[in-house]
PDB file of C-alpha atoms in Angstrom:
ATOM      1  CA  UNK A  10      60.215  99.887 -86.716  1.00  0.00           C
ATOM      2  CA  UNK A  11      63.167  97.487 -86.721  1.00  0.00           C
ATOM      3  CA  UNK A  12      66.624  98.786 -85.789  1.00  0.00           C
ATOM      4  CA  UNK A  13      69.357  98.615 -88.428  1.00  0.00           C
ATOM      5  CA  UNK A  14      71.509  96.116 -86.505  1.00  0.00           C
ATOM      6  CA  UNK A  15      70.263  93.315 -84.258  1.00  0.00           C
ATOM      7  CA  UNK A  16      71.658  93.511 -80.724  1.00  0.00           C
ATOM      8  CA  UNK A  17      71.449  90.793 -78.084  1.00  0.00           C
ATOM      9  CA  UNK A  18      70.156  91.658 -74.602  1.00  0.00           C
ATOM     10  CA  UNK A  19      72.789  91.704 -71.879  1.00  0.00           C
ATOM     11  CA  UNK A  20      70.674  89.430 -69.666  1.00  0.00           C
ATOM     12  CA  UNK A  21      69.919  85.752 -70.249  1.00  0.00           C
ATOM     13  CA  UNK A  22      66.155  85.346 -70.123  1.00  0.00           C
ATOM     14  CA  UNK A  23      63.741  82.420 -70.329  1.00  0.00           C
ATOM     15  CA  UNK A  24      61.220  83.244 -73.030  1.00  0.00           C
ATOM     16  CA  UNK A  25      63.308  86.128 -74.350  1.00  0.00           C
ATOM     17  CA  UNK A  26      62.344  87.406 -77.781  1.00  0.00           C
ATOM     18  CA  UNK A  27      65.702  87.962 -79.465  1.00  0.00           C
ATOM     19  CA  UNK A  28      65.357  84.947 -81.787  1.00  0.00           C
ATOM     20  CA  UNK A  29      61.913  86.186 -82.872  1.00  0.00           C
ATOM     21  CA  UNK A  30      62.810  89.834 -83.200  1.00  0.00           C
ATOM     22  CA  UNK A  31      62.495  90.000 -86.991  1.00  0.00           C
ATOM     23  CA  UNK A  32      59.009  88.492 -86.944  1.00  0.00           C
ATOM     24  CA  UNK A  33      57.863  90.762 -84.115  1.00  0.00           C
ATOM     25  CA  UNK A  34      59.300  93.926 -85.649  1.00  0.00           C
ATOM     26  CA  UNK A  35      57.672  93.160 -88.999  1.00  0.00           C
ATOM     27  CA  UNK A  36      54.287  93.380 -87.253  1.00  0.00           C
ATOM     28  CA  UNK A  37      54.875  96.347 -84.945  1.00  0.00           C
ATOM     29  CA  UNK A  38      53.058  99.444 -86.262  1.00  0.00           C
ATOM     30  CA  UNK A  39      54.678 102.838 -86.530  1.00  0.00           C
ATOM     31  CA  UNK A  40      54.269 105.329 -83.726  1.00  0.00           C
ATOM     32  CA  UNK A  41      56.128 107.841 -81.579  1.00  0.00           C
ATOM     33  CA  UNK A  42      56.247 105.788 -78.375  1.00  0.00           C
ATOM     34  CA  UNK A  43      56.571 102.073 -77.672  1.00  0.00           C
ATOM     35  CA  UNK A  44      55.137 100.827 -74.367  1.00  0.00           C
ATOM     36  CA  UNK A  45      56.177  97.443 -72.961  1.00  0.00           C
ATOM     37  CA  UNK A  46      54.335  96.260 -69.821  1.00  0.00           C
ATOM     38  CA  UNK A  47      56.316  92.960 -69.714  1.00  0.00           C
ATOM     39  CA  UNK A  48      59.846  94.136 -70.401  1.00  0.00           C
ATOM     40  CA  UNK A  49      61.939  91.073 -69.501  1.00  0.00           C
ATOM     41  CA  UNK A  50      65.349  91.221 -71.183  1.00  0.00           C
ATOM     42  CA  UNK A  51      64.351  94.201 -73.346  1.00  0.00           C
ATOM     43  CA  UNK A  52      65.046  92.482 -76.679  1.00  0.00           C
ATOM     44  CA  UNK A  53      62.243  94.347 -78.466  1.00  0.00           C
ATOM     45  CA  UNK A  54      63.201  97.687 -76.899  1.00  0.00           C
ATOM     46  CA  UNK A  55      66.830  97.532 -78.017  1.00  0.00           C
ATOM     47  CA  UNK A  56      65.987  96.303 -81.507  1.00  0.00           C
ATOM     48  CA  UNK A  57      63.346  98.871 -82.481  1.00  0.00           C
ATOM     49  CA  UNK A  58      63.455 102.557 -83.370  1.00  0.00           C
ATOM     50  CA  UNK A  59      60.842 104.697 -81.630  1.00  0.00           C
ATOM     51  CA  UNK A  60      61.270 108.242 -80.355  1.00  0.00           C
ATOM     52  CA  UNK A  61      60.300 107.328 -76.795  1.00  0.00           C
ATOM     53  CA  UNK A  62      59.834 104.208 -74.663  1.00  0.00           C
ATOM     54  CA  UNK A  63      57.830 103.465 -71.531  1.00  0.00           C
ATOM     55  CA  UNK A  64      59.172 100.173 -70.166  1.00  0.00           C
ATOM     56  CA  UNK A  65      57.783  98.248 -67.215  1.00  0.00           C
ATOM     57  CA  UNK A  66      58.108  94.935 -65.431  1.00  0.00           C
ATOM     58  CA  UNK A  67      56.660  93.670 -62.140  1.00  0.00           C
ATOM     59  CA  UNK A  68      60.122  92.462 -61.081  1.00  0.00           C
ATOM     60  CA  UNK A  69      61.602  95.324 -59.008  1.00  0.00           C
ATOM     61  CA  UNK A  70      65.116  93.841 -59.097  1.00  0.00           C
ATOM     62  CA  UNK A  71      65.097  93.894 -62.890  1.00  0.00           C
ATOM     63  CA  UNK A  72      63.872  97.490 -63.082  1.00  0.00           C
ATOM     64  CA  UNK A  73      66.393  98.558 -60.440  1.00  0.00           C
ATOM     65  CA  UNK A  74      69.211  97.121 -62.569  1.00  0.00           C
ATOM     66  CA  UNK A  75      67.982  98.943 -65.671  1.00  0.00           C
ATOM     67  CA  UNK A  76      67.595 102.257 -63.848  1.00  0.00           C
ATOM     68  CA  UNK A  77      71.078 101.936 -62.346  1.00  0.00           C
ATOM     69  CA  UNK A  78      72.633 101.182 -65.732  1.00  0.00           C
ATOM     70  CA  UNK A  79      70.788 104.099 -67.328  1.00  0.00           C
ATOM     71  CA  UNK A  80      71.935 106.509 -64.623  1.00  0.00           C
ATOM     72  CA  UNK A  81      75.558 105.411 -64.124  1.00  0.00           C
ATOM     73  CA  UNK A  82      76.628 103.887 -67.431  1.00  0.00           C
ATOM     74  CA  UNK A  83      80.293 102.904 -67.793  1.00  0.00           C
ATOM     75  CA  UNK A  84      81.082 103.412 -64.103  1.00  0.00           C
ATOM     76  CA  UNK A  85      78.444 100.852 -63.173  1.00  0.00           C
ATOM     77  CA  UNK A  86      79.558  98.492 -65.956  1.00  0.00           C
ATOM     78  CA  UNK A  87      83.126  98.616 -64.645  1.00  0.00           C
ATOM     79  CA  UNK A  88      81.828  97.885 -61.146  1.00  0.00           C
ATOM     80  CA  UNK A  89      79.876  94.848 -62.382  1.00  0.00           C
ATOM     81  CA  UNK A  90      82.895  93.375 -64.134  1.00  0.00           C
ATOM     82  CA  UNK A  91      84.689  92.629 -60.877  1.00  0.00           C
ATOM     83  CA  UNK A  92      82.105  89.933 -60.112  1.00  0.00           C
ATOM     84  CA  UNK A  93      83.002  88.086 -63.319  1.00  0.00           C
ATOM     85  CA  UNK A  94      86.532  87.168 -62.289  1.00  0.00           C
ATOM     86  CA  UNK A  95      87.380  83.414 -61.982  1.00  0.00           C
ATOM     87  CA  UNK A  96      87.475  83.475 -58.174  1.00  0.00           C
ATOM     88  CA  UNK A  97      83.790  84.438 -58.114  1.00  0.00           C
ATOM     89  CA  UNK A  98      82.731  81.553 -60.368  1.00  0.00           C
ATOM     90  CA  UNK A  99      82.637  79.021 -57.558  1.00  0.00           C
ATOM     91  CA  UNK A 100      79.616  77.313 -56.022  1.00  0.00           C
ATOM     92  CA  UNK A 101      80.261  78.473 -52.457  1.00  0.00           C
ATOM     93  CA  UNK A 102      80.860  82.037 -53.610  1.00  0.00           C
ATOM     94  CA  UNK A 103      77.676  81.988 -55.700  1.00  0.00           C
ATOM     95  CA  UNK A 104      75.505  81.018 -52.747  1.00  0.00           C
ATOM     96  CA  UNK A 105      77.162  83.619 -50.516  1.00  0.00           C
ATOM     97  CA  UNK A 106      76.368  86.287 -53.100  1.00  0.00           C
ATOM     98  CA  UNK A 107      72.837  84.942 -53.527  1.00  0.00           C
ATOM     99  CA  UNK A 108      72.238  85.193 -49.781  1.00  0.00           C
ATOM    100  CA  UNK A 109      73.657  88.713 -49.727  1.00  0.00           C
ATOM    101  CA  UNK A 110      71.486  89.714 -52.693  1.00  0.00           C
ATOM    102  CA  UNK A 111      68.369  88.546 -50.843  1.00  0.00           C
ATOM    103  CA  UNK A 112      69.253  90.704 -47.835  1.00  0.00           C
ATOM    104  CA  UNK A 113      70.296  93.903 -49.603  1.00  0.00           C
ATOM    105  CA  UNK A 114      68.139  96.960 -50.100  1.00  0.00           C
ATOM    106  CA  UNK A 115      68.155  98.497 -53.584  1.00  0.00           C
ATOM    107  CA  UNK A 116      71.656  99.848 -54.228  1.00  0.00           C
ATOM    108  CA  UNK A 117      74.458  99.508 -56.774  1.00  0.00           C
ATOM    109  CA  UNK A 118      75.676  96.206 -55.367  1.00  0.00           C
ATOM    110  CA  UNK A 119      72.223  94.657 -55.484  1.00  0.00           C
ATOM    111  CA  UNK A 120      71.906  95.702 -59.133  1.00  0.00           C
ATOM    112  CA  UNK A 121      75.348  94.255 -59.935  1.00  0.00           C
ATOM    113  CA  UNK A 122      74.563  91.016 -58.118  1.00  0.00           C
ATOM    114  CA  UNK A 123      71.350  90.610 -60.097  1.00  0.00           C
ATOM    115  CA  UNK A 124      73.485  90.592 -63.238  1.00  0.00           C
ATOM    116  CA  UNK A 125      76.008  88.233 -61.594  1.00  0.00           C
ATOM    117  CA  UNK A 126      73.257  85.788 -60.565  1.00  0.00           C
ATOM    118  CA  UNK A 127      71.698  85.965 -64.014  1.00  0.00           C
ATOM    119  CA  UNK A 128      74.956  85.025 -65.743  1.00  0.00           C
ATOM    120  CA  UNK A 129      76.220  82.519 -63.172  1.00  0.00           C
ATOM    121  CA  UNK A 130      72.922  80.889 -62.194  1.00  0.00           C
ATOM    122  CA  UNK A 131      71.356  77.825 -63.782  1.00  0.00           C
ATOM    123  CA  UNK A 132      70.103  78.357 -67.333  1.00  0.00           C
ATOM    124  CA  UNK A 133      69.697  82.107 -66.894  1.00  0.00           C
ATOM    125  CA  UNK A 134      66.551  81.588 -64.858  1.00  0.00           C
ATOM    126  CA  UNK A 135      64.962  84.296 -62.726  1.00  0.00           C
ATOM    127  CA  UNK A 136      62.963  82.612 -59.971  1.00  0.00           C
ATOM    128  CA  UNK A 137      61.838  83.533 -56.462  1.00  0.00           C
ATOM    129  CA  UNK A 138      60.371  81.488 -53.617  1.00  0.00           C
ATOM    130  CA  UNK A 139      57.177  82.348 -51.751  1.00  0.00           C
ATOM    131  CA  UNK A 140      59.141  84.563 -49.378  1.00  0.00           C
ATOM    132  CA  UNK A 141      60.315  86.632 -52.333  1.00  0.00           C
ATOM    133  CA  UNK A 142      63.904  85.359 -52.224  1.00  0.00           C
ATOM    134  CA  UNK A 143      65.878  84.623 -55.376  1.00  0.00           C
ATOM    135  CA  UNK A 144      66.488  80.858 -55.355  1.00  0.00           C
ATOM    136  CA  UNK A 145      68.059  79.822 -58.686  1.00  0.00           C
ATOM    137  CA  UNK A 146      70.890  77.287 -58.144  1.00  0.00           C
ATOM    138  CA  UNK A 147      74.487  77.642 -59.318  1.00  0.00           C
ATOM    139  CA  UNK A 148      74.900  77.152 -63.067  1.00  0.00           C
ATOM    140  CA  UNK A 149      78.390  75.582 -63.232  1.00  0.00           C
ATOM    141  CA  UNK A 150      79.549  77.502 -66.317  1.00  0.00           C
ATOM    142  CA  UNK A 151      83.273  77.434 -67.107  1.00  0.00           C
ATOM    143  CA  UNK A 152      83.544  81.045 -68.222  1.00  0.00           C
ATOM    144  CA  UNK A 153      80.410  83.175 -67.667  1.00  0.00           C
ATOM    145  CA  UNK A 154      80.280  85.909 -70.290  1.00  0.00           C
ATOM    146  CA  UNK A 155      80.513  89.525 -69.191  1.00  0.00           C
ATOM    147  CA  UNK A 156      78.249  91.534 -71.558  1.00  0.00           C
ATOM    148  CA  UNK A 157      80.108  94.846 -71.591  1.00  0.00           C
ATOM    149  CA  UNK A 158      79.243  95.831 -75.175  1.00  0.00           C
ATOM    150  CA  UNK A 159      75.612  94.850 -74.754  1.00  0.00           C
ATOM    151  CA  UNK A 160      75.359  96.874 -71.539  1.00  0.00           C
ATOM    152  CA  UNK A 161      76.940  99.895 -73.201  1.00  0.00           C
ATOM    153  CA  UNK A 162      74.411  99.709 -76.033  1.00  0.00           C
ATOM    154  CA  UNK A 163      71.544  99.375 -73.544  1.00  0.00           C
ATOM    155  CA  UNK A 164      72.827 102.389 -71.604  1.00  0.00           C
ATOM    156  CA  UNK A 165      72.903 104.575 -74.730  1.00  0.00           C
ATOM    157  CA  UNK A 166      69.466 103.406 -75.854  1.00  0.00           C
ATOM    158  CA  UNK A 167      67.995 103.916 -72.370  1.00  0.00           C
ATOM    159  CA  UNK A 168      68.279 107.694 -72.754  1.00  0.00           C
ATOM    160  CA  UNK A 169      65.029 107.422 -74.721  1.00  0.00           C
ATOM    161  CA  UNK A 170      63.366 105.272 -72.055  1.00  0.00           C
ATOM    162  CA  UNK A 171      61.505 105.579 -68.782  1.00  0.00           C
ATOM    163  CA  UNK A 172      61.590 102.482 -66.563  1.00  0.00           C
ATOM    164  CA  UNK A 173      58.769 101.766 -64.132  1.00  0.00           C
ATOM    165  CA  UNK A 174      57.664  98.827 -61.978  1.00  0.00           C
ATOM    166  CA  UNK A 175      53.882  98.539 -62.219  1.00  0.00           C
ATOM    167  CA  UNK A 176      51.071  96.128 -63.021  1.00  0.00           C
ATOM    168  CA  UNK A 177      50.488  95.732 -66.749  1.00  0.00           C
ATOM    169  CA  UNK A 178      46.996  97.255 -66.571  1.00  0.00           C
ATOM    170  CA  UNK A 179      48.175 100.536 -65.041  1.00  0.00           C
ATOM    171  CA  UNK A 180      50.982 100.752 -67.593  1.00  0.00           C
ATOM    172  CA  UNK A 181      48.674 100.157 -70.557  1.00  0.00           C
ATOM    173  CA  UNK A 182      46.232 102.806 -69.292  1.00  0.00           C
ATOM    174  CA  UNK A 183      48.985 105.391 -69.836  1.00  0.00           C
ATOM    175  CA  UNK A 184      48.908 104.766 -73.593  1.00  0.00           C
ATOM    176  CA  UNK A 185      47.681 107.555 -75.849  1.00  0.00           C
ATOM    177  CA  UNK A 186      46.668 107.744 -79.480  1.00  0.00           C
ATOM    178  CA  UNK A 187      49.489 106.797 -81.881  1.00  0.00           C
ATOM    179  CA  UNK A 188      51.351 104.910 -79.141  1.00  0.00           C
ATOM    180  CA  UNK A 189      52.234 101.252 -79.752  1.00  0.00           C
ATOM    181  CA  UNK A 190      51.997  98.657 -76.980  1.00  0.00           C
ATOM    182  CA  UNK A 191      53.918  95.383 -77.210  1.00  0.00           C
ATOM    183  CA  UNK A 192      52.982  92.724 -74.651  1.00  0.00           C
ATOM    184  CA  UNK A 193      54.966  89.577 -73.914  1.00  0.00           C
ATOM    185  CA  UNK A 194      53.035  88.121 -70.960  1.00  0.00           C
ATOM    186  CA  UNK A 195      53.741  84.762 -69.318  1.00  0.00           C
ATOM    187  CA  UNK A 196      52.339  82.316 -71.846  1.00  0.00           C
ATOM    188  CA  UNK A 197      49.126  80.336 -71.486  1.00  0.00           C
ATOM    189  CA  UNK A 198      49.580  76.573 -70.990  1.00  0.00           C
ATOM    190  CA  UNK A 199      50.316  74.415 -73.979  1.00  0.00           C
ATOM    191  CA  UNK A 200      48.060  71.889 -72.233  1.00  0.00           C
ATOM    192  CA  UNK A 201      45.864  72.050 -69.103  1.00  0.00           C
ATOM    193  CA  UNK A 202      48.568  70.261 -67.096  1.00  0.00           C
ATOM    194  CA  UNK A 203      51.472  72.400 -68.284  1.00  0.00           C
ATOM    195  CA  UNK A 204      50.904  75.928 -67.036  1.00  0.00           C
ATOM    196  CA  UNK A 205      54.211  77.768 -67.200  1.00  0.00           C
ATOM    197  CA  UNK A 206      53.447  80.751 -64.950  1.00  0.00           C
ATOM    198  CA  UNK A 207      55.501  83.878 -64.623  1.00  0.00           C
ATOM    199  CA  UNK A 208      59.047  84.228 -63.329  1.00  0.00           C
ATOM    200  CA  UNK A 209      57.706  86.858 -60.923  1.00  0.00           C
ATOM    201  CA  UNK A 210      56.492  86.005 -57.446  1.00  0.00           C
ATOM    202  CA  UNK A 211      52.857  86.897 -58.176  1.00  0.00           C
ATOM    203  CA  UNK A 212      52.220  84.545 -61.109  1.00  0.00           C
ATOM    204  CA  UNK A 213      49.902  85.282 -64.021  1.00  0.00           C
ATOM    205  CA  UNK A 214      46.455  83.665 -64.089  1.00  0.00           C
ATOM    206  CA  UNK A 215      44.009  82.964 -66.868  1.00  0.00           C
ATOM    207  CA  UNK A 216      41.964  85.858 -65.489  1.00  0.00           C
ATOM    208  CA  UNK A 217      45.006  88.105 -66.046  1.00  0.00           C
ATOM    209  CA  UNK A 218      45.219  86.837 -69.640  1.00  0.00           C
ATOM    210  CA  UNK A 219      41.575  87.822 -70.133  1.00  0.00           C
ATOM    211  CA  UNK A 220      42.164  91.266 -68.586  1.00  0.00           C
ATOM    212  CA  UNK A 221      45.052  91.806 -70.980  1.00  0.00           C
ATOM    213  CA  UNK A 222      42.981  90.897 -74.045  1.00  0.00           C
ATOM    214  CA  UNK A 223      40.113  93.181 -72.976  1.00  0.00           C
ATOM    215  CA  UNK A 224      42.504  96.072 -72.390  1.00  0.00           C
ATOM    216  CA  UNK A 225      44.011  95.553 -75.835  1.00  0.00           C
ATOM    217  CA  UNK A 226      40.554  95.741 -77.406  1.00  0.00           C
ATOM    218  CA  UNK A 227      39.733  98.952 -75.527  1.00  0.00           C
ATOM    219  CA  UNK A 228      43.020 100.607 -76.436  1.00  0.00           C
ATOM    220  CA  UNK A 229      42.698  99.761 -80.137  1.00  0.00           C
ATOM    221  CA  UNK A 230      39.301 101.487 -80.197  1.00  0.00           C
ATOM    222  CA  UNK A 231      41.076 104.640 -78.969  1.00  0.00           C
ATOM    223  CA  UNK A 232      43.760 104.602 -81.669  1.00  0.00           C
ATOM    224  CA  UNK A 233      46.426 102.680 -79.729  1.00  0.00           C
ATOM    225  CA  UNK A 234      47.922  99.669 -81.522  1.00  0.00           C
ATOM    226  CA  UNK A 235      48.580  96.617 -79.340  1.00  0.00           C
ATOM    227  CA  UNK A 236      50.587  93.508 -80.266  1.00  0.00           C
ATOM    228  CA  UNK A 237      50.601  90.463 -77.967  1.00  0.00           C
ATOM    229  CA  UNK A 238      52.855  87.386 -78.120  1.00  0.00           C
ATOM    230  CA  UNK A 239      51.635  84.004 -76.876  1.00  0.00           C
ATOM    231  CA  UNK A 240      51.309  80.309 -77.648  1.00  0.00           C
ATOM    232  CA  UNK A 241      48.875  79.453 -80.436  1.00  0.00           C
ATOM    233  CA  UNK A 242      46.188  77.123 -79.103  1.00  0.00           C
ATOM    234  CA  UNK A 243      42.502  76.922 -78.267  1.00  0.00           C
ATOM    235  CA  UNK A 244      42.848  79.260 -75.297  1.00  0.00           C
ATOM    236  CA  UNK A 245      44.565  82.072 -77.166  1.00  0.00           C
ATOM    237  CA  UNK A 246      42.312  81.765 -80.199  1.00  0.00           C
ATOM    238  CA  UNK A 247      39.417  82.420 -77.857  1.00  0.00           C
ATOM    239  CA  UNK A 248      41.206  85.168 -75.926  1.00  0.00           C
ATOM    240  CA  UNK A 249      42.225  87.073 -79.062  1.00  0.00           C
ATOM    241  CA  UNK A 250      39.198  86.408 -81.255  1.00  0.00           C
ATOM    242  CA  UNK A 251      38.834  90.124 -82.031  1.00  0.00           C
ATOM    243  CA  UNK A 252      42.449  90.561 -83.125  1.00  0.00           C
ATOM    244  CA  UNK A 253      44.284  89.813 -86.327  1.00  0.00           C
ATOM    245  CA  UNK A 254      46.316  86.655 -85.681  1.00  0.00           C
ATOM    246  CA  UNK A 255      49.702  85.851 -87.204  1.00  0.00           C
ATOM    247  CA  UNK A 256      50.875  82.274 -86.539  1.00  0.00           C
ATOM    248  CA  UNK A 257      54.429  80.925 -86.831  1.00  0.00           C
ATOM    249  CA  UNK A 258      56.615  78.068 -85.585  1.00  0.00           C
ATOM    250  CA  UNK A 259      59.289  78.532 -82.917  1.00  0.00           C
ATOM    251  CA  UNK A 260      61.588  76.213 -81.003  1.00  0.00           C
ATOM    252  CA  UNK A 261      60.561  75.825 -77.390  1.00  0.00           C
ATOM    253  CA  UNK A 262      63.316  76.485 -74.852  1.00  0.00           C
ATOM    254  CA  UNK A 263      61.656  75.525 -71.577  1.00  0.00           C
ATOM    255  CA  UNK A 264      62.969  71.949 -71.439  1.00  0.00           C
ATOM    256  CA  UNK A 265      66.340  71.554 -69.687  1.00  0.00           C
ATOM    257  CA  UNK A 266      67.227  68.759 -72.087  1.00  0.00           C
ATOM    258  CA  UNK A 267      68.206  70.267 -75.416  1.00  0.00           C
ATOM    259  CA  UNK A 268      67.355  67.063 -77.288  1.00  0.00           C
ATOM    260  CA  UNK A 269      63.754  67.348 -76.097  1.00  0.00           C
ATOM    261  CA  UNK A 270      63.238  70.904 -77.307  1.00  0.00           C
ATOM    262  CA  UNK A 271      60.601  70.842 -79.997  1.00  0.00           C
ATOM    263  CA  UNK A 272      58.817  73.300 -82.241  1.00  0.00           C
ATOM    264  CA  UNK A 273      55.516  74.823 -81.144  1.00  0.00           C
ATOM    265  CA  UNK A 274      53.038  77.228 -82.697  1.00  0.00           C
ATOM    266  CA  UNK A 275      53.179  80.802 -81.484  1.00  0.00           C
ATOM    267  CA  UNK A 276      51.130  83.777 -82.506  1.00  0.00           C
ATOM    268  CA  UNK A 277      51.018  87.523 -82.552  1.00  0.00           C
ATOM    269  CA  UNK A 278      47.632  89.036 -81.772  1.00  0.00           C
ATOM    270  CA  UNK A 279      47.450  92.443 -83.444  1.00  0.00           C
ATOM    271  CA  UNK A 280      44.871  94.974 -82.308  1.00  0.00           C
ATOM    272  CA  UNK A 281      44.663  98.128 -84.396  1.00  0.00           C
ATOM    273  CA  UNK A 282      42.026 100.365 -85.939  1.00  0.00           C
ATOM    274  CA  UNK A 283      44.376 101.369 -88.750  1.00  0.00           C
TER     275      UNK A 283
END
């Protein structure tokens, strides 16, 4: 179900799937609707061709941005561009905008500032403290890129999509026969001391990983295909023992030091009765 042309997401995103899109698309079954309970940057959404999409993430700021872009299109894109002028790419200005973002209710400016913080903040991270406040530091980029073309593509593609902010389990329970579910949850630890939890405030426990695997098994028995991305290790081999596993090497991007970024095994767990 791969799209004809690969398109980059307009957001920077830790763990984003753009570099793996060919591998993922090669293993996504056909169907009328694609459901994504862990949407993130939307790389799979914008690079596949399904008739309909149900797209969810537990981050309300992310979903608010996507809904605003879907609804307002070019007018909202033009509004966002003003925050990408040189006078806004200063440390003091960044922290003023970050403070304002944390105080705003959901509106157009909050959506635009989420994009601004994503492109001007350190390493494209999306991180919140225990009080639910965005706390990524200033990124110190010379010329942050304004993704106009990528946003325009997302806007056009979003006409096929419904965006919701719900727990993954409630989203997956909406799936019906001949739907396809693609899950990109926060990954299990590469080692017991290296648990990289979710970017969202709530985290994602090993119990949640087990719930996800059980739901995938149940859905596949009802004619719903489910594909899950994760690290390949002892934990995931146990979690996905009832799925077909496809293993491949990818470059890890969690380290802040590029020289220390190494290759690691990842897998796709494919649940289908077809």
